[in-house]
Short mmCIF file of C-alpha atoms in Angstrom, two decimals:
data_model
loop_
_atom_site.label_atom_id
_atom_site.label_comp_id
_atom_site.label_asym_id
_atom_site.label_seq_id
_atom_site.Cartn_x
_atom_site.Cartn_y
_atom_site.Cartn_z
CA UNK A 533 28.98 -13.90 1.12
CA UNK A 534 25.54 -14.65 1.73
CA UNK A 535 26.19 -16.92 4.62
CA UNK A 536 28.46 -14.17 6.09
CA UNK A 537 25.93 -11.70 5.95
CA UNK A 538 22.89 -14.52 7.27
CA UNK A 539 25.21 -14.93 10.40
CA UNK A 540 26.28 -11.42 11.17
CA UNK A 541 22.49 -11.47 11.36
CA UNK A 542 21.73 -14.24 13.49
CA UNK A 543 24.45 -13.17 15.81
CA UNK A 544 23.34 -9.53 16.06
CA UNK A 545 19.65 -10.79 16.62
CA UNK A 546 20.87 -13.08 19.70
CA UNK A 547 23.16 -10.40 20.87
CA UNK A 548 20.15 -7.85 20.83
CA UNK A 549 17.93 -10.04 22.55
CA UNK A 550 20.10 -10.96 25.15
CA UNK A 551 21.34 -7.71 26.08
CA UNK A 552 17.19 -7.01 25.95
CA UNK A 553 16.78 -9.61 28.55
CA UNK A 554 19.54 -8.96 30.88
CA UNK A 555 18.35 -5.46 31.47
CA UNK A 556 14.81 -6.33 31.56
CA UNK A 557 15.36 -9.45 34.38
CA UNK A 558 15.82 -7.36 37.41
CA UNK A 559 15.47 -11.22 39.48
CA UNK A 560 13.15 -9.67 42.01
CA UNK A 561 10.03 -12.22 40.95
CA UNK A 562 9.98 -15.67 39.65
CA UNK A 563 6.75 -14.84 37.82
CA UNK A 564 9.79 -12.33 35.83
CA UNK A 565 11.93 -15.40 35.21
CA UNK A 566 9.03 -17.61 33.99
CA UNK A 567 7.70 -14.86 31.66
CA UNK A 568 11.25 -14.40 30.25
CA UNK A 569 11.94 -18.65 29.67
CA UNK A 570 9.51 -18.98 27.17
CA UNK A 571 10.65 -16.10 25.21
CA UNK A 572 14.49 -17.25 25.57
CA UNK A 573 13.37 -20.40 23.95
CA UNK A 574 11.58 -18.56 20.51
CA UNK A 575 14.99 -17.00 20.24
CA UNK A 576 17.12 -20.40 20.56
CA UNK A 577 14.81 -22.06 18.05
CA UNK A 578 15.26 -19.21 15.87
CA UNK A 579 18.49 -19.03 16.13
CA UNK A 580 18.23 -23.12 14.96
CA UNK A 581 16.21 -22.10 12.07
CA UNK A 582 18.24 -19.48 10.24
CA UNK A 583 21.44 -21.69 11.00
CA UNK A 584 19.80 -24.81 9.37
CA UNK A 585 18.62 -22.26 6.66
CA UNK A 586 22.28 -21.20 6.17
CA UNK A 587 23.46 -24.73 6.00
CA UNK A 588 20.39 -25.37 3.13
CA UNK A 589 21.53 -21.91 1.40
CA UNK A 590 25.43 -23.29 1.35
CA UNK A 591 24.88 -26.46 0.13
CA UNK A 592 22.64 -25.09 -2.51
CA UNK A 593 24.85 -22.93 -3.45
CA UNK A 594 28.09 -25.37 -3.53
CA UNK A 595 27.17 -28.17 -5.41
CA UNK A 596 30.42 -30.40 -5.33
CA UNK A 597 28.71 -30.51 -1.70
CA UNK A 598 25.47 -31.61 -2.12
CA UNK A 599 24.72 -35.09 -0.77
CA UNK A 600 26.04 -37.66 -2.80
CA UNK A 601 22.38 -39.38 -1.38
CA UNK A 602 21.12 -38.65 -4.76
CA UNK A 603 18.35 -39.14 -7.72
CA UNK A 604 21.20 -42.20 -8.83
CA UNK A 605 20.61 -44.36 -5.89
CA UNK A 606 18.64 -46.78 -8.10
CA UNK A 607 21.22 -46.96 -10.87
CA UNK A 608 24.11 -47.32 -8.55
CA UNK A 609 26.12 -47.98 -5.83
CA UNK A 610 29.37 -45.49 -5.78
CA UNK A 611 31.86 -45.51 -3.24
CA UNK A 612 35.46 -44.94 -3.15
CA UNK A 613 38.38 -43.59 -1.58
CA UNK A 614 40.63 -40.47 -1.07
CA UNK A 615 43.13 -39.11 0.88
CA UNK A 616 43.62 -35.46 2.14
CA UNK A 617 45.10 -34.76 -0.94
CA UNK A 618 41.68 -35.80 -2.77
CA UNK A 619 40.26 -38.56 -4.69
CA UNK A 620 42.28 -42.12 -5.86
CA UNK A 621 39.85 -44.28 -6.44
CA UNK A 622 36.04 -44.41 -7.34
CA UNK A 623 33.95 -48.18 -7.47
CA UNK A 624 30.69 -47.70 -9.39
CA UNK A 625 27.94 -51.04 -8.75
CA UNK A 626 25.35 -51.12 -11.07
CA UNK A 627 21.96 -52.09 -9.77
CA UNK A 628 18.77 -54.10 -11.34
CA UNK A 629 17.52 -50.77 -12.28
CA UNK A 630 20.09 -50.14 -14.64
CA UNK A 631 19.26 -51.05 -18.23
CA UNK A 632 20.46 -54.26 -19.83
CA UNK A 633 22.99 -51.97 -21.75
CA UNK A 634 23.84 -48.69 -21.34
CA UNK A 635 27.31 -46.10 -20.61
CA UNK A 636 28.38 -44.91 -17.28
CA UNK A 637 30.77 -41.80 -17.47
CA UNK A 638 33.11 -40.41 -14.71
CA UNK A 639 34.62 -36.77 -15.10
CA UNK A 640 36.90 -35.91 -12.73
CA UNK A 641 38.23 -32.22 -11.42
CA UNK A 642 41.71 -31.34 -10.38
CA UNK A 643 42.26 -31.10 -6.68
CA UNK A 644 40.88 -28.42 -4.26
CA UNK A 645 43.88 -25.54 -4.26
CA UNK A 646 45.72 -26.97 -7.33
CA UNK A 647 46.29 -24.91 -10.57
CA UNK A 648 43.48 -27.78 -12.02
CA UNK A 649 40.78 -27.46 -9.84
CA UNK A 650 38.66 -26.14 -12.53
CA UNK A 651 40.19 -28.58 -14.66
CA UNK A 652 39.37 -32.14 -15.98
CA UNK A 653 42.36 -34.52 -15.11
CA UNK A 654 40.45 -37.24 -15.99
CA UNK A 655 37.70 -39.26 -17.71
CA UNK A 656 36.26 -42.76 -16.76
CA UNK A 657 33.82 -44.98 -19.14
CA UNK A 658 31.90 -47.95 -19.08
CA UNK A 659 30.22 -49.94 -21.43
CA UNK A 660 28.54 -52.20 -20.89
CA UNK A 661 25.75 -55.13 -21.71
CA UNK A 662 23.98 -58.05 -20.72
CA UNK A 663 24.40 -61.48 -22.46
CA UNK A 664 21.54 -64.23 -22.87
CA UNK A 665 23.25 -65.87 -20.34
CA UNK A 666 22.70 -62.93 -17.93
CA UNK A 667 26.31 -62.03 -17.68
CA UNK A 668 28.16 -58.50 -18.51
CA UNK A 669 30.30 -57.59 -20.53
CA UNK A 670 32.41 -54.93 -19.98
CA UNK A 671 34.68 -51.99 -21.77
CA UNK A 672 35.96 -49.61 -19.95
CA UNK A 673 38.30 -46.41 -21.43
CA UNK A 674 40.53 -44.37 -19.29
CA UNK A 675 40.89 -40.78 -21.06
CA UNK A 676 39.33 -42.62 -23.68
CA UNK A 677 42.27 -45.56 -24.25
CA UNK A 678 40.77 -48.75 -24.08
CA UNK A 679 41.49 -49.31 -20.07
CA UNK A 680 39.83 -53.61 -19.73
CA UNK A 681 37.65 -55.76 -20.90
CA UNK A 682 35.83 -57.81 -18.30
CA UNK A 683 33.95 -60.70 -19.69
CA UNK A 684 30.97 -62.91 -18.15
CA UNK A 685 30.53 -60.66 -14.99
CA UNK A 686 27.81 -61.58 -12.51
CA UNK A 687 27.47 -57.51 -12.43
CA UNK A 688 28.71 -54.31 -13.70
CA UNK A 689 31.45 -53.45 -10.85
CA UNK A 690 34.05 -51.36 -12.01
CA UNK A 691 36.71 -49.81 -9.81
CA UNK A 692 38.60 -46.94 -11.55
CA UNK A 693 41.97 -46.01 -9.23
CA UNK A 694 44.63 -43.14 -10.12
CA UNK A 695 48.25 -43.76 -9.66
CA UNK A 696 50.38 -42.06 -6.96
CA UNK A 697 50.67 -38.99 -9.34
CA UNK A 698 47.11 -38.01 -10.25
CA UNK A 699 44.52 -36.59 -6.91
CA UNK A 700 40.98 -35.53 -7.93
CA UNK A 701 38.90 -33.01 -6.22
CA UNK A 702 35.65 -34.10 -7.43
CA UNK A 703 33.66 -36.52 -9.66
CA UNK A 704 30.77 -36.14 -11.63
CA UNK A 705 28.99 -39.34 -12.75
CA UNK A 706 26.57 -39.14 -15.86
CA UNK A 707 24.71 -42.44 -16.87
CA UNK A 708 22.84 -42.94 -19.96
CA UNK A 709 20.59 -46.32 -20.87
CA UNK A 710 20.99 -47.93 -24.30
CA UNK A 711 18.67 -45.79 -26.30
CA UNK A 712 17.97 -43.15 -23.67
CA UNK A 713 19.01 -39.74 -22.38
CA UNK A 714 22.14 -39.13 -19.91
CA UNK A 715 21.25 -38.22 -17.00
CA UNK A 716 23.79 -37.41 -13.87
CA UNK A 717 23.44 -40.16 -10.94
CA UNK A 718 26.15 -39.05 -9.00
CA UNK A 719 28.45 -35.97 -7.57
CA UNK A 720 30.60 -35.59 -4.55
CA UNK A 721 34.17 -33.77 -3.29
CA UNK A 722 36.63 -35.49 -2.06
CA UNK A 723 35.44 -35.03 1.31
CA UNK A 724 32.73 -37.31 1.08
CA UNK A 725 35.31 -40.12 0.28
CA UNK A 726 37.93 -39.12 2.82
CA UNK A 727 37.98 -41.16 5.81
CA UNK A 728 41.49 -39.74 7.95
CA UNK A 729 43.47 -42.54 9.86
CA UNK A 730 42.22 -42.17 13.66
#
């Protein structure tokens, strides 16, 4: 609503202005036309500014779209895959700024336009923690079942992938360090994962 409303705005504005130039450039004089440029330009870069500002206000306002470029960087590396259906698959990399031992938890929505789109359809964990050797080991649950158990890992790599039956719209990852409070790393549509077949 609001970014209907910002660019019936923004178009009116560049409508008024124009119309405000055409019948003010009669073309007799250049020193007309080079008085007019500059002004032209104000209105192009405001035009610029309230569209950027529209884009900031959206985003804000959707956040299964806010960039998955987020405060989790550090953490971890997520990546993943989906199809124009939504999301099948989600790989989580723990970095060396993740704690010796600690949870990682995925929450995934029902697709965009299904009757669970508002809906968990599923829940990823991992457990996990560092041996003396400096190896992991690894638990994960899907929908809390006991899903593997990795032993001696070089690193906490975990790929979680749905079957042909089961499409998320969105995940939501929450990680919390032995000892410490969860925190959310991590949050993207299925867009952000969806690279189409050229």
């Amino acid at each position: 609503m609001l970014k209907q409303n910002l660019l019936k705005s923004v178009t009116l504005t560049v409508v008024f202005v124009c119309m405000f130039l055409l019948t003010a450039c009669d073309g007799d004089s250049a020193k007309k036309n080079a008085e007019q440029a500059p002004s032209q330009e104000v209105v192009e870069t405001k035009k610029e500014q309230s569209t950027s500002d529209s884009s900031a206000t959206e985003s804000e306002s959707k956040p299964s779209e806010t960039s998955p470029e987020s405060k989790g960087n550090a953490i971890a590396k997520i990546n993943g895959g989906a199809d124009e259906t939504g999301i099948y698959s989600t790989v989580v990399r723990l970095t060396d700024q993740a704690a010796d031992k600690g949870v990682v938890e995925m929450v995934y929505h029902g697709a965009k336009g299904s009757p669970q789109e508002n809906s968990i359809v599923n829940t990823f964990r991992i457990e996990y923690y560092k041996e003396s050797d400096g190896t992991f080991e690894i638990q994960t649950f899907f929908n809390g079942d006991v899903y593997q158990n990795l032993h001696h890992k070089d690193e906490v790599k975990v790929v979680n992938t749905f079957d042909a039956t089961l499409r998320a719209g969105d995940v939501i990852v929450s990680y919390t360090p032995d000892g410490g409070d969860t925190q959310e790393i991590f949050r993207a549509d299925a867009a952000y994962f969806y690279a189409p077949a050229n």
